[in-house]
Short mmCIF file of C-alpha atoms in Angstrom, two decimals:
data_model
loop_
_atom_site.label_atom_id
_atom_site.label_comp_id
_atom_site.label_asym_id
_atom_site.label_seq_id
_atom_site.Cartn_x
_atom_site.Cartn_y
_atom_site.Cartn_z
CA UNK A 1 15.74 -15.35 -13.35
CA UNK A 2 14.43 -17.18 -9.98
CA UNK A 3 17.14 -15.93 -8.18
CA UNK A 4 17.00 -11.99 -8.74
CA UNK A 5 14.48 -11.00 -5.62
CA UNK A 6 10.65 -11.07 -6.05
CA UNK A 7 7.85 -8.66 -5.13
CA UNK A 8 5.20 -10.61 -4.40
CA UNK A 9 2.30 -8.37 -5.67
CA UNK A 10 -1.46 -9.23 -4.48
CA UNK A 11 -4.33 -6.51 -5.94
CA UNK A 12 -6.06 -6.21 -8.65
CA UNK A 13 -5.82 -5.05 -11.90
CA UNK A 14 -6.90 -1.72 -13.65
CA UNK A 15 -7.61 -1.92 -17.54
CA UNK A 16 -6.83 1.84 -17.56
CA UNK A 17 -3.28 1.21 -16.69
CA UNK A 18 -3.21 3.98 -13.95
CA UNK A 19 -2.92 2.07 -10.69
CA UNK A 20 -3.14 -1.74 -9.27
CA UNK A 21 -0.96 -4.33 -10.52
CA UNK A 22 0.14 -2.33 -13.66
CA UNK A 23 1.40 0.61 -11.48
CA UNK A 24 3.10 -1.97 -8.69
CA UNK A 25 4.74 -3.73 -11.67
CA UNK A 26 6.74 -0.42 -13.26
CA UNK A 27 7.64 0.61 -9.79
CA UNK A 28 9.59 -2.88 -8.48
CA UNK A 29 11.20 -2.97 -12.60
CA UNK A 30 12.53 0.53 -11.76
CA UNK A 31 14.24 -0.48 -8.58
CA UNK A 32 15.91 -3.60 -10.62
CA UNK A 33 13.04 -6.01 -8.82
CA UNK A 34 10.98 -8.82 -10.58
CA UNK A 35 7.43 -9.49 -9.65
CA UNK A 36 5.41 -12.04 -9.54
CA UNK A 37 1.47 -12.27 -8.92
CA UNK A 38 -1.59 -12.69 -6.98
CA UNK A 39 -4.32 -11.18 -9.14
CA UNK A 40 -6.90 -10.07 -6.71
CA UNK A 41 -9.93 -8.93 -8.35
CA UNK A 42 -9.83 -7.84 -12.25
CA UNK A 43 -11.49 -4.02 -12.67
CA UNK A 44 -13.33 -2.16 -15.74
CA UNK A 45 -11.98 1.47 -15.74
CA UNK A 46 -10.99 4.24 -16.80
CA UNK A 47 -8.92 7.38 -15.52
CA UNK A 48 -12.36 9.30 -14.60
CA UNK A 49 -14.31 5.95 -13.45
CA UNK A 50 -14.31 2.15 -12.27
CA UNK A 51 -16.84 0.62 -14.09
CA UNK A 52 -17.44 -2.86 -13.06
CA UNK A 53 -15.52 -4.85 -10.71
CA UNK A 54 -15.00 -9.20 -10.49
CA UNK A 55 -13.77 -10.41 -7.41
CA UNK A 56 -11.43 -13.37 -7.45
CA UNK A 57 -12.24 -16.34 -5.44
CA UNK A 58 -10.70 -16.44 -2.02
CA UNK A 59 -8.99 -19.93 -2.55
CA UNK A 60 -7.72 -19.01 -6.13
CA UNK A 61 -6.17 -16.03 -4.82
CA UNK A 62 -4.26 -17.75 -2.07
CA UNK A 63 -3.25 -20.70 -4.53
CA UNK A 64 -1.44 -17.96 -7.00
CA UNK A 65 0.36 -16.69 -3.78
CA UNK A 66 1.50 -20.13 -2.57
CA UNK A 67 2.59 -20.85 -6.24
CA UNK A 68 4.36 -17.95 -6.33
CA UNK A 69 6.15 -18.64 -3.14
CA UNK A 70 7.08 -22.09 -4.39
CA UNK A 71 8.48 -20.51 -7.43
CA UNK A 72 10.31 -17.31 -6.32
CA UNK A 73 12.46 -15.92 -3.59
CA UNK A 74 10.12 -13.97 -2.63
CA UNK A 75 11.64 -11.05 -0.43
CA UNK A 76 9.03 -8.40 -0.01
CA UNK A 77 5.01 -8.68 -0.66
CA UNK A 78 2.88 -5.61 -1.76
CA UNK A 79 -0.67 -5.61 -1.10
CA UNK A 80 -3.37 -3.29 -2.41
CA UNK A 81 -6.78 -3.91 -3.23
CA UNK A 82 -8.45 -7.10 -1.61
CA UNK A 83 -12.63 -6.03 -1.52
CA UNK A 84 -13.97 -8.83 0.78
CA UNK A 85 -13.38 -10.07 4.04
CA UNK A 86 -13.00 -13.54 2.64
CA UNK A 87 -10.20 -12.40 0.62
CA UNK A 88 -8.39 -10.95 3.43
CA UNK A 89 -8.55 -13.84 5.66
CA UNK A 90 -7.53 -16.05 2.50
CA UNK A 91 -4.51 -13.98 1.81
CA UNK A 92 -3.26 -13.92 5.81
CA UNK A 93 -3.67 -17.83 5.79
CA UNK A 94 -0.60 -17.87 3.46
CA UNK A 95 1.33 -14.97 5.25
CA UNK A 96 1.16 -16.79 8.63
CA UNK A 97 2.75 -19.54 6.90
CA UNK A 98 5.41 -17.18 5.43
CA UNK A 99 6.11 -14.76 8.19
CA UNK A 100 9.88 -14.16 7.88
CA UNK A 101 9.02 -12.10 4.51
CA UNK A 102 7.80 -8.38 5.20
CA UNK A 103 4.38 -7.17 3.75
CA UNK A 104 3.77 -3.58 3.05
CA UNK A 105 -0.50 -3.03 2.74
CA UNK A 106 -1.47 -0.13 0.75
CA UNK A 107 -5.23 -0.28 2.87
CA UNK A 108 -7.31 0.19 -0.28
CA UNK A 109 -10.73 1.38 0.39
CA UNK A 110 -11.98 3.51 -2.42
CA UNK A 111 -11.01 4.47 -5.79
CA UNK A 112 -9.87 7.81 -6.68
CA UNK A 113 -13.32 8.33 -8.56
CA UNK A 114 -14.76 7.81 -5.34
CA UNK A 115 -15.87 4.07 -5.95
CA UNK A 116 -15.94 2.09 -2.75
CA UNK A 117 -13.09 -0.89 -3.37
CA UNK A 118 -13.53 -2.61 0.11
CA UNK A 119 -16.95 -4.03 1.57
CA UNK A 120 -18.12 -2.36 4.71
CA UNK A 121 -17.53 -5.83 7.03
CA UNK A 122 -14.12 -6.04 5.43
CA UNK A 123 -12.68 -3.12 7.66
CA UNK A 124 -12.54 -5.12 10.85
CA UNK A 125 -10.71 -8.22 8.89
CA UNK A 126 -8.30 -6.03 7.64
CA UNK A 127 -7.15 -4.91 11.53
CA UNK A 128 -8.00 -7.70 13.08
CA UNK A 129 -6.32 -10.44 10.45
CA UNK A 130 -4.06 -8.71 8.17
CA UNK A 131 -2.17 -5.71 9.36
CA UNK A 132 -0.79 -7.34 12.55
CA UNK A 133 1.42 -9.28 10.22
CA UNK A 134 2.46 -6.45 8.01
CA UNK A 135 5.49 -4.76 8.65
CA UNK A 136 4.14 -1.04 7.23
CA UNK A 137 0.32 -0.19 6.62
CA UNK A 138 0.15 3.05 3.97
CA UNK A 139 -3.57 4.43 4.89
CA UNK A 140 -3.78 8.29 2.83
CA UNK A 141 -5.68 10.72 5.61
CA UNK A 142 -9.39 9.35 4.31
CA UNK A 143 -8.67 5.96 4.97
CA UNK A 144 -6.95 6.63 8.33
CA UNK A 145 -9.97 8.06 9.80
CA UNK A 146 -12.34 4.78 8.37
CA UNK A 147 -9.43 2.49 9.65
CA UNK A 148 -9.57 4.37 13.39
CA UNK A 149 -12.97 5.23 13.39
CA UNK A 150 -12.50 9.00 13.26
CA UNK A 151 -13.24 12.21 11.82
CA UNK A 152 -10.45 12.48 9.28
CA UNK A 153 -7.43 14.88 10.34
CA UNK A 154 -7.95 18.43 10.24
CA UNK A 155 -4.42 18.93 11.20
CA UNK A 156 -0.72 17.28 11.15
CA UNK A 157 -1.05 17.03 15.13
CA UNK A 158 -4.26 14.88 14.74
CA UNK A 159 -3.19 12.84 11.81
CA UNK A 160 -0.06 11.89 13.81
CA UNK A 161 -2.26 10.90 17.10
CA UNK A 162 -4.37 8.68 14.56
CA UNK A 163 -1.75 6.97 12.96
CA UNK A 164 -0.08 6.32 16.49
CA UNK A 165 -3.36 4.85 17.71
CA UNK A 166 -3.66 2.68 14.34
CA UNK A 167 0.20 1.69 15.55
CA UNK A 168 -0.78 0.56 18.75
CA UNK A 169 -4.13 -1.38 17.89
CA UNK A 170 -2.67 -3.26 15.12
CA UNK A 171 1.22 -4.02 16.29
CA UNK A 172 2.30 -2.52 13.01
CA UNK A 173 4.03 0.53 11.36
CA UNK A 174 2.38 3.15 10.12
CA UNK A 175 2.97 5.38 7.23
CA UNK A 176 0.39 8.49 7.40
CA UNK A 177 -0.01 9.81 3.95
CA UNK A 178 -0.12 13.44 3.52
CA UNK A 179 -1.01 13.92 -0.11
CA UNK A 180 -4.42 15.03 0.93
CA UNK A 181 -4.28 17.86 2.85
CA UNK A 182 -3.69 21.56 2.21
CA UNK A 183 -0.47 23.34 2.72
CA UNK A 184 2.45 23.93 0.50
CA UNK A 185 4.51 21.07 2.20
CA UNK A 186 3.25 17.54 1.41
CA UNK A 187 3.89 16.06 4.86
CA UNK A 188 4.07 12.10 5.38
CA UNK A 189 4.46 10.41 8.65
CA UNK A 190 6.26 7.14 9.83
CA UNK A 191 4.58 5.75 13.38
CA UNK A 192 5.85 2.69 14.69
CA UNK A 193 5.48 0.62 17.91
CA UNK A 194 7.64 2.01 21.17
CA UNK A 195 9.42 4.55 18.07
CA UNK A 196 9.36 8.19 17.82
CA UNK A 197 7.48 9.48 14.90
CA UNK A 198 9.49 10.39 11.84
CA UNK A 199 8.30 12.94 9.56
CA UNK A 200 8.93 13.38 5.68
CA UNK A 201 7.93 16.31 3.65
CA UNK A 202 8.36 17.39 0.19
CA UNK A 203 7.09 20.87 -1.84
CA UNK A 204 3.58 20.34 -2.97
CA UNK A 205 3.31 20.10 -6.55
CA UNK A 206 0.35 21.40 -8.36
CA UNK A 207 -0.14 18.14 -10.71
CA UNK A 208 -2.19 15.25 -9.86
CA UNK A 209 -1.36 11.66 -11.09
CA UNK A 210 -3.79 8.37 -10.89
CA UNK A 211 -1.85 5.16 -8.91
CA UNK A 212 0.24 7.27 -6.52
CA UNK A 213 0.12 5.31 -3.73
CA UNK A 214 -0.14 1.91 -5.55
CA UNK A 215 3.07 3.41 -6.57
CA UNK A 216 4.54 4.62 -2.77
CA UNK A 217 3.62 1.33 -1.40
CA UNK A 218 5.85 -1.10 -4.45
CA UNK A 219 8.47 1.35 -4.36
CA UNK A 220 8.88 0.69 -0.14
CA UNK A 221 8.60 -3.21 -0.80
CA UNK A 222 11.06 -3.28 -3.67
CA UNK A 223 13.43 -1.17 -0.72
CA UNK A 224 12.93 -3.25 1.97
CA UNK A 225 13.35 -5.80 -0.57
CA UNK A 226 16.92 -4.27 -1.48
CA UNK A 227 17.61 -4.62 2.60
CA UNK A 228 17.00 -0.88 2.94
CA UNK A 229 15.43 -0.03 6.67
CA UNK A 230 11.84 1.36 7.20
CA UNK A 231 13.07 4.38 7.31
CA UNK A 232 15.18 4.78 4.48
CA UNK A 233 12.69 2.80 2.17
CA UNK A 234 10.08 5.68 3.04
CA UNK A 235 12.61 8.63 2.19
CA UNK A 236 14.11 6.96 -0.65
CA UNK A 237 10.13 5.71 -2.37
CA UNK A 238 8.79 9.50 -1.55
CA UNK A 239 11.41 11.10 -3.47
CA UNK A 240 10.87 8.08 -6.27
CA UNK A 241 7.27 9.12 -6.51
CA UNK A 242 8.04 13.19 -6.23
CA UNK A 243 10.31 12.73 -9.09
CA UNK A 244 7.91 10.94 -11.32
CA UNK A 245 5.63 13.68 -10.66
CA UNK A 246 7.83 16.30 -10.94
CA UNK A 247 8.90 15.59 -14.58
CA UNK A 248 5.11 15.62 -15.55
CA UNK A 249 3.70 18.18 -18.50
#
């Protein structure tokens, strides 16, 4: 069982079922992936609202990732919601001393509810300490324009110029979300460092669904995991997640 490859997933949980850990768990099992755990913070909710929120300490959150490097091969790690500052610089202690294994960060800043899931002095942590050593960062259009400072993107052209800039500032790649904006075309873009931009679209569909991105982000560890480039984990976790959505009633 140790030897099948391991998504190392650190975020927290969701009692409703619809995103965090539960979400990040079905995804990697779909791809043929086992994962194994960092429990970040453990979450009251619902589908309509997050209802109370315990943060895990700092040092017990790095201890289940070094245990969990100790006991898996650990080819990938997924990372979604971390809340504090303290957390992040816990959890990119261990990653410095693991940097051969790529990290994909699902930026999570707010709930779909609208709850705020990251503290305000927890922004400059996350660019400073923790995306440098990711290989992807998945920011949706909102979180873009907190992560850049900006007015969020009224357009493709300015969402593209963002993510480039996030690129640049924080040596990573950069997956700009398009589920967010308007158009019949659901539009994602993939910025990386001294790269042309590569863009992904898909029809819109008229359905929402709770733990999307938790769900983008596993699906493009679990690939990368598989040995699948960048690229191709992008295409190959969009059309994942448009076919899940598709087939709902």
């Amino acid at each position: 069982m140790a030897m099948t490859p391991h998504v190392l997933i650190v975020a927290g949980s969701d009692s409703s079922g619809g995103a965090g850990i539960a979400r990040d768990i079905e995804t990697v099992s779909a791809f043929g992936l086992r994962s194994c755990l960092a429990v970040t913070a453990v979450t009251v909710q619902t589908h309509a609202a997050v209802e109370r929120i315990n943060q895990m300490p700092p040092e017990l959150i790095a201890a289940q990732m070094r245990a969990a490097f100790a006991a898996n091969p650990v080819a990938t790690v997924k990372i979604g919601m971390l809340g504090t500052a303290a957390a992040i610089e816990a959890v990119s202690s261990v990653l410095a001393a693991n940097r051969y294994v790529p990290v994909v960060l699902d930026p999570v800043l707010a709930a779909s509810s609208g709850r705020v899931l990251l503290e305000d002095d927890a922004l400059d942590a996350l660019r400073r300490d923790l995306m440098p050593v990711c290989r992807l960062v998945t920011p949706n259009l909102l979180e873009l324009a907190m992560l850049t400072g900006s007015d969020s993107a009224s357009d493709e052209e300015s969402a593209c110029l963002q993510g480039e800039e996030l690129s640049r500032t924080a040596a990573t790649g950069v997956l700009v979300k398009g589920g967010h904006a308007q158009g019949a075309y659901a539009v994602d873009m993939l910025l990386q460092p001294n790269r042309p931009a590569i863009r992904f679209e898909a029809p819109r569909l008229d359905r929402g669904m709770r733990g999307t991105g938790c769900m983008l982000s596993s699906a493009i560890a679990a690939l990368l995991a598989l040995g699948a480039s960048p690229e191709d984990s992008v295409r190959s976790a969009k059309q994942y997640v448009f076919d899940i959505i598709a087939r709902l009633k």
